[in-house]
PDB file of C-alpha atoms in Angstrom:
ATOM      1  CA  MET A   1       3.377  -9.977 -14.767  1.00  0.00           C
ATOM      2  CA  SER A   2       0.606  -7.081 -15.067  1.00  0.00           C
ATOM      3  CA  ASP A   3      -2.425  -9.362 -13.910  1.00  0.00           C
ATOM      4  CA  SER A   4      -1.881  -9.678 -10.231  1.00  0.00           C
ATOM      5  CA  PHE A   5      -2.399 -13.105  -8.841  1.00  0.00           C
ATOM      6  CA  LEU A   6      -5.648 -14.137  -7.480  1.00  0.00           C
ATOM      7  CA  PRO A   7      -6.423 -17.650  -6.389  1.00  0.00           C
ATOM      8  CA  SER A   8      -9.684 -17.771  -8.581  1.00  0.00           C
ATOM      9  CA  ARG A   9      -7.732 -16.827 -11.720  1.00  0.00           C
ATOM     10  CA  HIS A  10      -4.184 -18.561 -10.765  1.00  0.00           C
ATOM     11  CA  GLY A  11      -4.702 -21.192  -8.184  1.00  0.00           C
ATOM     12  CA  PHE A  12      -5.080 -24.889  -9.510  1.00  0.00           C
ATOM     13  CA  THR A  13      -8.843 -25.618  -9.850  1.00  0.00           C
ATOM     14  CA  PHE A  14      -8.383 -28.998  -7.769  1.00  0.00           C
ATOM     15  CA  ASP A  15      -7.472 -28.605  -3.994  1.00  0.00           C
ATOM     16  CA  ASN A  16      -4.660 -30.270  -2.137  1.00  0.00           C
ATOM     17  CA  VAL A  17      -5.766 -34.328  -1.633  1.00  0.00           C
ATOM     18  CA  TRP A  18      -3.598 -36.699  -2.950  1.00  0.00           C
ATOM     19  CA  PRO A  19      -3.118 -40.716  -2.750  1.00  0.00           C
ATOM     20  CA  ALA A  20      -2.057 -42.079   0.672  1.00  0.00           C
ATOM     21  CA  GLN A  21       0.903 -43.243  -0.344  1.00  0.00           C
ATOM     22  CA  PRO A  22       4.038 -40.590   0.546  1.00  0.00           C
ATOM     23  CA  ALA A  23       4.942 -38.429  -2.608  1.00  0.00           C
ATOM     24  CA  VAL A  24       8.708 -38.301  -1.407  1.00  0.00           C
ATOM     25  CA  VAL A  25      10.588 -39.284   1.775  1.00  0.00           C
ATOM     26  CA  VAL A  26      12.913 -36.300   2.823  1.00  0.00           C
ATOM     27  CA  PRO A  27      16.043 -37.330   4.206  1.00  0.00           C
ATOM     28  CA  THR A  28      16.313 -34.563   6.435  1.00  0.00           C
ATOM     29  CA  PRO A  29      19.424 -33.956   9.146  1.00  0.00           C
ATOM     30  CA  PHE A  30      16.790 -35.355  11.898  1.00  0.00           C
ATOM     31  CA  GLY A  31      16.005 -38.296  10.052  1.00  0.00           C
ATOM     32  CA  ASP A  32      13.611 -39.119   6.897  1.00  0.00           C
ATOM     33  CA  VAL A  33      10.343 -37.535   7.051  1.00  0.00           C
ATOM     34  CA  PRO A  34       7.340 -38.637   4.464  1.00  0.00           C
ATOM     35  CA  PHE A  35       5.874 -35.884   2.861  1.00  0.00           C
ATOM     36  CA  GLY A  36       2.799 -35.595   0.586  1.00  0.00           C
ATOM     37  CA  LYS A  37       0.680 -38.337   2.366  1.00  0.00           C
ATOM     38  CA  ALA A  38      -3.336 -37.599   2.065  1.00  0.00           C
ATOM     39  CA  ASN A  39      -3.260 -36.042   5.274  1.00  0.00           C
ATOM     40  CA  GLY A  40      -0.524 -33.345   4.606  1.00  0.00           C
ATOM     41  CA  GLY A  41      -0.731 -33.179   0.814  1.00  0.00           C
ATOM     42  CA  LEU A  42       1.438 -31.617  -1.711  1.00  0.00           C
ATOM     43  CA  CYS A  43       1.022 -27.894  -0.316  1.00  0.00           C
ATOM     44  CA  GLY A  44       4.413 -26.359  -0.848  1.00  0.00           C
ATOM     45  CA  GLY A  45       4.583 -28.020  -4.663  1.00  0.00           C
ATOM     46  CA  MET A  46       1.294 -26.802  -5.792  1.00  0.00           C
ATOM     47  CA  VAL A  47       2.374 -23.341  -4.092  1.00  0.00           C
ATOM     48  CA  PHE A  48       5.622 -23.409  -6.174  1.00  0.00           C
ATOM     49  CA  ALA A  49       4.025 -24.678  -9.084  1.00  0.00           C
ATOM     50  CA  ALA A  50       1.375 -22.514  -9.307  1.00  0.00           C
ATOM     51  CA  LEU A  51       3.673 -19.524  -9.256  1.00  0.00           C
ATOM     52  CA  ASP A  52       5.532 -20.780 -11.913  1.00  0.00           C
ATOM     53  CA  TYR A  53       2.357 -20.891 -14.154  1.00  0.00           C
ATOM     54  CA  TRP A  54       1.278 -17.215 -13.135  1.00  0.00           C
ATOM     55  CA  HIS A  55       5.379 -16.180 -13.923  1.00  0.00           C
ATOM     56  CA  ALA A  56       4.897 -18.070 -16.935  1.00  0.00           C
ATOM     57  CA  GLY A  57       1.461 -15.994 -17.887  1.00  0.00           C
ATOM     58  CA  LYS A  58      -0.397 -19.325 -18.521  1.00  0.00           C
ATOM     59  CA  PRO A  59      -3.396 -20.687 -16.351  1.00  0.00           C
ATOM     60  CA  PRO A  60      -3.021 -23.875 -14.519  1.00  0.00           C
ATOM     61  CA  PRO A  61      -4.337 -27.014 -15.769  1.00  0.00           C
ATOM     62  CA  GLY A  62      -7.944 -27.728 -15.079  1.00  0.00           C
ATOM     63  CA  SER A  63      -7.464 -31.584 -13.361  1.00  0.00           C
ATOM     64  CA  ARG A  64      -6.041 -33.192 -11.289  1.00  0.00           C
ATOM     65  CA  PRO A  65      -2.860 -34.999 -12.543  1.00  0.00           C
ATOM     66  CA  PRO A  66      -2.633 -38.660 -12.267  1.00  0.00           C
ATOM     67  CA  LEU A  67       0.550 -40.355 -10.650  1.00  0.00           C
ATOM     68  CA  GLY A  68       3.046 -40.483 -13.155  1.00  0.00           C
ATOM     69  CA  THR A  69       1.928 -37.613 -15.399  1.00  0.00           C
ATOM     70  CA  PRO A  70       5.002 -34.834 -16.144  1.00  0.00           C
ATOM     71  CA  LEU A  71       2.543 -32.477 -14.186  1.00  0.00           C
ATOM     72  CA  TYR A  72       2.116 -34.457 -10.909  1.00  0.00           C
ATOM     73  CA  ALA A  73       5.626 -35.477 -11.072  1.00  0.00           C
ATOM     74  CA  PHE A  74       6.335 -31.464 -11.364  1.00  0.00           C
ATOM     75  CA  ILE A  75       4.809 -30.767  -8.293  1.00  0.00           C
ATOM     76  CA  VAL A  76       6.133 -33.330  -6.074  1.00  0.00           C
ATOM     77  CA  ARG A  77       9.368 -32.053  -7.233  1.00  0.00           C
ATOM     78  CA  ARG A  78       8.824 -28.392  -6.644  1.00  0.00           C
ATOM     79  CA  LEU A  79       7.412 -29.695  -3.084  1.00  0.00           C
ATOM     80  CA  LEU A  80      10.812 -31.034  -2.394  1.00  0.00           C
ATOM     81  CA  GLU A  81      12.121 -27.949  -3.780  1.00  0.00           C
ATOM     82  CA  SER A  82      10.085 -25.865  -1.380  1.00  0.00           C
ATOM     83  CA  TRP A  83      11.685 -27.331   1.685  1.00  0.00           C
ATOM     84  CA  ARG A  84      15.302 -25.888   0.493  1.00  0.00           C
ATOM     85  CA  LEU A  85      17.169 -28.689   2.294  1.00  0.00           C
ATOM     86  CA  PRO A  86      19.023 -28.659   4.230  1.00  0.00           C
ATOM     87  CA  GLY A  87      18.703 -25.345   5.763  1.00  0.00           C
ATOM     88  CA  GLY A  88      14.791 -24.891   5.120  1.00  0.00           C
ATOM     89  CA  VAL A  89      13.522 -27.807   6.739  1.00  0.00           C
ATOM     90  CA  ALA A  90      16.254 -26.898   9.806  1.00  0.00           C
ATOM     91  CA  LYS A  91      14.369 -24.058  10.365  1.00  0.00           C
ATOM     92  CA  TYR A  92      10.965 -25.292  10.058  1.00  0.00           C
ATOM     93  CA  TYR A  93      12.292 -27.587  12.969  1.00  0.00           C
ATOM     94  CA  GLU A  94      13.752 -24.641  14.823  1.00  0.00           C
ATOM     95  CA  TRP A  95      10.752 -22.403  14.437  1.00  0.00           C
ATOM     96  CA  MET A  96       8.321 -25.812  16.057  1.00  0.00           C
ATOM     97  CA  GLY A  97      10.615 -25.289  19.136  1.00  0.00           C
ATOM     98  CA  MET A  98      10.281 -22.249  19.880  1.00  0.00           C
ATOM     99  CA  PRO A  99       7.904 -20.377  22.410  1.00  0.00           C
ATOM    100  CA  ASP A 100       4.720 -18.518  20.794  1.00  0.00           C
ATOM    101  CA  ASN A 101       5.808 -15.323  22.339  1.00  0.00           C
ATOM    102  CA  ASP A 102       9.185 -13.900  24.094  1.00  0.00           C
ATOM    103  CA  SER A 103      10.446 -15.262  27.520  1.00  0.00           C
ATOM    104  CA  PRO A 104      13.313 -14.189  29.809  1.00  0.00           C
ATOM    105  CA  THR A 105      15.906 -16.418  30.082  1.00  0.00           C
ATOM    106  CA  PHE A 106      17.830 -14.330  32.730  1.00  0.00           C
ATOM    107  CA  GLN A 107      16.533 -11.738  35.406  1.00  0.00           C
ATOM    108  CA  LEU A 108      18.104  -9.500  37.784  1.00  0.00           C
ATOM    109  CA  PHE A 109      16.099  -8.103  40.876  1.00  0.00           C
ATOM    110  CA  GLY A 110      13.023  -9.625  38.936  1.00  0.00           C
ATOM    111  CA  ARG A 111      13.771  -7.447  35.884  1.00  0.00           C
ATOM    112  CA  PRO A 112      14.582  -9.727  32.346  1.00  0.00           C
ATOM    113  CA  LEU A 113      17.973  -8.907  31.344  1.00  0.00           C
ATOM    114  CA  LEU A 114      17.803 -11.684  28.313  1.00  0.00           C
ATOM    115  CA  THR A 115      14.883 -12.344  26.411  1.00  0.00           C
ATOM    116  CA  ARG A 116      14.420 -15.351  24.164  1.00  0.00           C
ATOM    117  CA  ARG A 117      12.678 -14.069  21.390  1.00  0.00           C
ATOM    118  CA  GLY A 118       9.559 -16.097  20.447  1.00  0.00           C
ATOM    119  CA  ILE A 119       7.965 -16.773  16.895  1.00  0.00           C
ATOM    120  CA  ALA A 120       5.635 -14.189  17.249  1.00  0.00           C
ATOM    121  CA  PHE A 121       8.004 -11.449  17.162  1.00  0.00           C
ATOM    122  CA  ARG A 122      10.397 -13.162  14.591  1.00  0.00           C
ATOM    123  CA  THR A 123       7.424 -13.370  12.290  1.00  0.00           C
ATOM    124  CA  VAL A 124       6.084  -9.903  13.325  1.00  0.00           C
ATOM    125  CA  SER A 125       9.178  -7.647  13.320  1.00  0.00           C
ATOM    126  CA  GLY A 126      11.764 -10.161  11.152  1.00  0.00           C
ATOM    127  CA  GLU A 127       9.751 -11.752   8.544  1.00  0.00           C
ATOM    128  CA  TRP A 128       6.630  -9.570   8.070  1.00  0.00           C
ATOM    129  CA  PRO A 129       8.343  -6.467   6.735  1.00  0.00           C
ATOM    130  CA  SER A 130      10.313  -7.844   4.097  1.00  0.00           C
ATOM    131  CA  ILE A 131       7.340  -9.946   2.750  1.00  0.00           C
ATOM    132  CA  ARG A 132       5.764  -6.643   2.735  1.00  0.00           C
ATOM    133  CA  ALA A 133       7.613  -5.164   0.684  1.00  0.00           C
ATOM    134  CA  GLU A 134       7.355  -7.822  -1.817  1.00  0.00           C
ATOM    135  CA  LEU A 135       3.832  -7.417  -1.457  1.00  0.00           C
ATOM    136  CA  ASP A 136       3.949  -3.769  -2.498  1.00  0.00           C
ATOM    137  CA  ARG A 137       5.388  -4.513  -5.273  1.00  0.00           C
ATOM    138  CA  SER A 138       3.153  -6.768  -6.461  1.00  0.00           C
ATOM    139  CA  ALA A 139       5.307  -9.794  -6.371  1.00  0.00           C
ATOM    140  CA  PRO A 140       3.451 -12.820  -4.252  1.00  0.00           C
ATOM    141  CA  VAL A 141       5.710 -14.480  -1.729  1.00  0.00           C
ATOM    142  CA  PRO A 142       5.268 -18.342  -0.760  1.00  0.00           C
ATOM    143  CA  ILE A 143       5.451 -18.562   2.918  1.00  0.00           C
ATOM    144  CA  GLY A 144       6.036 -21.840   5.332  1.00  0.00           C
ATOM    145  CA  VAL A 145       3.421 -21.540   8.218  1.00  0.00           C
ATOM    146  CA  ILE A 146       4.005 -23.051  11.688  1.00  0.00           C
ATOM    147  CA  THR A 147       1.396 -25.094  12.963  1.00  0.00           C
ATOM    148  CA  VAL A 148       2.937 -27.263  15.772  1.00  0.00           C
ATOM    149  CA  ALA A 149       4.666 -26.722  18.714  1.00  0.00           C
ATOM    150  CA  SER A 150       7.102 -29.936  18.676  1.00  0.00           C
ATOM    151  CA  ARG A 151      10.401 -31.223  18.688  1.00  0.00           C
ATOM    152  CA  GLN A 152       9.782 -34.193  16.659  1.00  0.00           C
ATOM    153  CA  PRO A 153      10.722 -34.867  13.151  1.00  0.00           C
ATOM    154  CA  LYS A 154       7.721 -36.332  12.136  1.00  0.00           C
ATOM    155  CA  ASP A 155       5.275 -33.405  12.906  1.00  0.00           C
ATOM    156  CA  LEU A 156       7.206 -31.376  10.542  1.00  0.00           C
ATOM    157  CA  ALA A 157       5.113 -32.411   7.892  1.00  0.00           C
ATOM    158  CA  LEU A 158       2.224 -30.809  10.034  1.00  0.00           C
ATOM    159  CA  ASN A 159       3.024 -27.656   9.321  1.00  0.00           C
ATOM    160  CA  HIS A 160       1.992 -25.614   5.940  1.00  0.00           C
ATOM    161  CA  GLN A 161       2.780 -23.686   3.091  1.00  0.00           C
ATOM    162  CA  VAL A 162       0.786 -20.987   1.229  1.00  0.00           C
ATOM    163  CA  LEU A 163       1.276 -17.912  -0.997  1.00  0.00           C
ATOM    164  CA  ALA A 164       0.925 -14.611   0.287  1.00  0.00           C
ATOM    165  CA  TYR A 165      -0.426 -12.318  -2.837  1.00  0.00           C
ATOM    166  CA  GLY A 166      -1.731  -9.131  -0.688  1.00  0.00           C
ATOM    167  CA  TYR A 167      -2.572  -7.727   2.417  1.00  0.00           C
ATOM    168  CA  THR A 168      -5.044  -4.907   3.794  1.00  0.00           C
ATOM    169  CA  THR A 169      -4.650  -3.101   7.074  1.00  0.00           C
ATOM    170  CA  SER A 170      -6.800  -1.406   9.645  1.00  0.00           C
ATOM    171  CA  GLY A 171      -4.962   0.286  12.337  1.00  0.00           C
ATOM    172  CA  ASP A 172      -2.513  -1.703  13.339  1.00  0.00           C
ATOM    173  CA  THR A 173      -3.870  -4.742  12.459  1.00  0.00           C
ATOM    174  CA  VAL A 174      -3.154  -6.629   9.043  1.00  0.00           C
ATOM    175  CA  SER A 175      -4.616  -9.553   7.169  1.00  0.00           C
ATOM    176  CA  VAL A 176      -2.176 -11.264   4.734  1.00  0.00           C
ATOM    177  CA  ARG A 177      -4.518 -12.560   1.958  1.00  0.00           C
ATOM    178  CA  VAL A 178      -3.108 -16.081   1.052  1.00  0.00           C
ATOM    179  CA  TYR A 179      -3.914 -18.754  -1.865  1.00  0.00           C
ATOM    180  CA  ASP A 180      -3.864 -21.768   0.583  1.00  0.00           C
ATOM    181  CA  PRO A 181      -4.002 -24.735  -1.920  1.00  0.00           C
ATOM    182  CA  ASN A 182      -6.046 -26.929   0.920  1.00  0.00           C
ATOM    183  CA  ARG A 183      -8.913 -24.530   0.137  1.00  0.00           C
ATOM    184  CA  GLY A 184      -9.040 -24.038  -3.526  1.00  0.00           C
ATOM    185  CA  ARG A 185      -9.638 -21.059  -5.456  1.00  0.00           C
ATOM    186  CA  ARG A 186     -10.935 -19.249  -2.596  1.00  0.00           C
ATOM    187  CA  ASP A 187     -10.060 -15.458  -2.844  1.00  0.00           C
ATOM    188  CA  ASP A 188     -11.456 -15.133   1.319  1.00  0.00           C
ATOM    189  CA  ILE A 189      -8.321 -17.088   2.802  1.00  0.00           C
ATOM    190  CA  ALA A 190      -6.127 -14.781   5.210  1.00  0.00           C
ATOM    191  CA  ILE A 191      -3.816 -14.641   8.381  1.00  0.00           C
ATOM    192  CA  THR A 192      -4.808 -11.743  10.278  1.00  0.00           C
ATOM    193  CA  PHE A 193      -2.785 -10.374  13.354  1.00  0.00           C
ATOM    194  CA  ARG A 194      -1.679  -7.210  15.119  1.00  0.00           C
ATOM    195  CA  THR A 195       1.727  -5.648  14.829  1.00  0.00           C
ATOM    196  CA  THR A 196       1.472  -3.644  18.285  1.00  0.00           C
ATOM    197  CA  PRO A 197      -0.559  -5.682  20.323  1.00  0.00           C
ATOM    198  CA  ALA A 198      -1.246  -4.810  24.190  1.00  0.00           C
ATOM    199  CA  GLY A 199      -0.861  -8.426  25.065  1.00  0.00           C
ATOM    200  CA  PRO A 200       0.997 -11.845  23.553  1.00  0.00           C
ATOM    201  CA  THR A 201       0.503 -11.701  19.461  1.00  0.00           C
ATOM    202  CA  THR A 202      -1.932 -14.198  18.161  1.00  0.00           C
ATOM    203  CA  PHE A 203      -2.770 -15.576  14.497  1.00  0.00           C
ATOM    204  CA  THR A 204      -6.239 -15.774  13.619  1.00  0.00           C
ATOM    205  CA  HIS A 205      -6.871 -17.357  10.172  1.00  0.00           C
ATOM    206  CA  ASN A 206      -9.604 -19.537   8.253  1.00  0.00           C
ATOM    207  CA  LEU A 207      -6.168 -22.010   6.259  1.00  0.00           C
ATOM    208  CA  GLY A 208      -7.337 -25.606   5.844  1.00  0.00           C
ATOM    209  CA  ILE A 209      -5.339 -26.987   8.349  1.00  0.00           C
ATOM    210  CA  GLY A 210      -7.854 -29.119  10.417  1.00  0.00           C
ATOM    211  CA  GLY A 211      -8.380 -26.788  13.508  1.00  0.00           C
ATOM    212  CA  ARG A 212      -4.661 -26.225  13.962  1.00  0.00           C
ATOM    213  CA  GLN A 213      -3.373 -22.991  15.011  1.00  0.00           C
ATOM    214  CA  VAL A 214      -0.899 -20.350  13.323  1.00  0.00           C
ATOM    215  CA  ARG A 215       2.021 -19.874  15.467  1.00  0.00           C
ATOM    216  CA  GLY A 216       3.678 -17.711  12.850  1.00  0.00           C
ATOM    217  CA  PHE A 217       5.181 -17.596   9.663  1.00  0.00           C
ATOM    218  CA  PHE A 218       8.428 -16.801   7.314  1.00  0.00           C
ATOM    219  CA  ARG A 219       9.453 -16.322   4.099  1.00  0.00           C
ATOM    220  CA  THR A 220      10.650 -19.423   1.641  1.00  0.00           C
ATOM    221  CA  GLY A 221      13.078 -18.701  -0.931  1.00  0.00           C
ATOM    222  CA  TYR A 222      11.920 -19.267  -4.454  1.00  0.00           C
ATOM    223  CA  ARG A 223      12.850 -19.298  -7.695  1.00  0.00           C
ATOM    224  CA  ALA A 224      10.747 -19.636 -10.891  1.00  0.00           C
ATOM    225  CA  GLN A 225      11.097 -23.043 -12.987  1.00  0.00           C
ATOM    226  CA  ARG A 226      10.328 -23.992 -16.875  1.00  0.00           C
ATOM    227  CA  LEU A 227       6.434 -25.579 -16.678  1.00  0.00           C
ATOM    228  CA  PRO A 228       6.602 -29.488 -17.285  1.00  0.00           C
ATOM    229  CA  SER A 229       6.086 -30.717 -21.055  1.00  0.00           C
ATOM    230  CA  GLY A 230       2.528 -30.385 -22.165  1.00  0.00           C
ATOM    231  CA  GLY A 231       2.049 -27.623 -19.770  1.00  0.00           C
TER     232      GLY A 231
END
């Protein structure tokens, strides 16, 4: 694609608000989890579908699809595929249970010998370099965002998915520009963090996630799919 992704041009014109019933109940290794409720939305499906339209060189449809239509079914299917069962769900669950920052697991004479890496380190040192490399090639990257610390499988649906399409840097501060289906076609949405912080890593953001924090994020597997009939 020669036309770089931009939410104001390539995002859906409608935001991520849907009927109250679950769009799909996902059988995970931890039990059935309903996704797609009005309070959780279809964020992953909208991210993947918007990227499908971008790859196809076509603008996304301009009106919210009613239940039972091909586009609605397509977004729901892409939501399910965005979770990459079973491994994708397991990664969300694993990260939900990790500490925010590194913590020593074994000490000798007061000095840490073994360290359990937290979400912040895994995001900044493990995930961000590969995401950045894709963005440098002008390739948007779907990312899974961890917003809760929990061991409860039902809380999987409280996490979020957005589409990274660019970034800016100032010294060691990085602002990842994202398309957030909860924010519609806004071009000013970002997740910001420092790559070499003096203390614990924190992530600031203006995502539409009801005031929850961003604890970290990782790249999710994506493959472009054929658009639905009439799309």
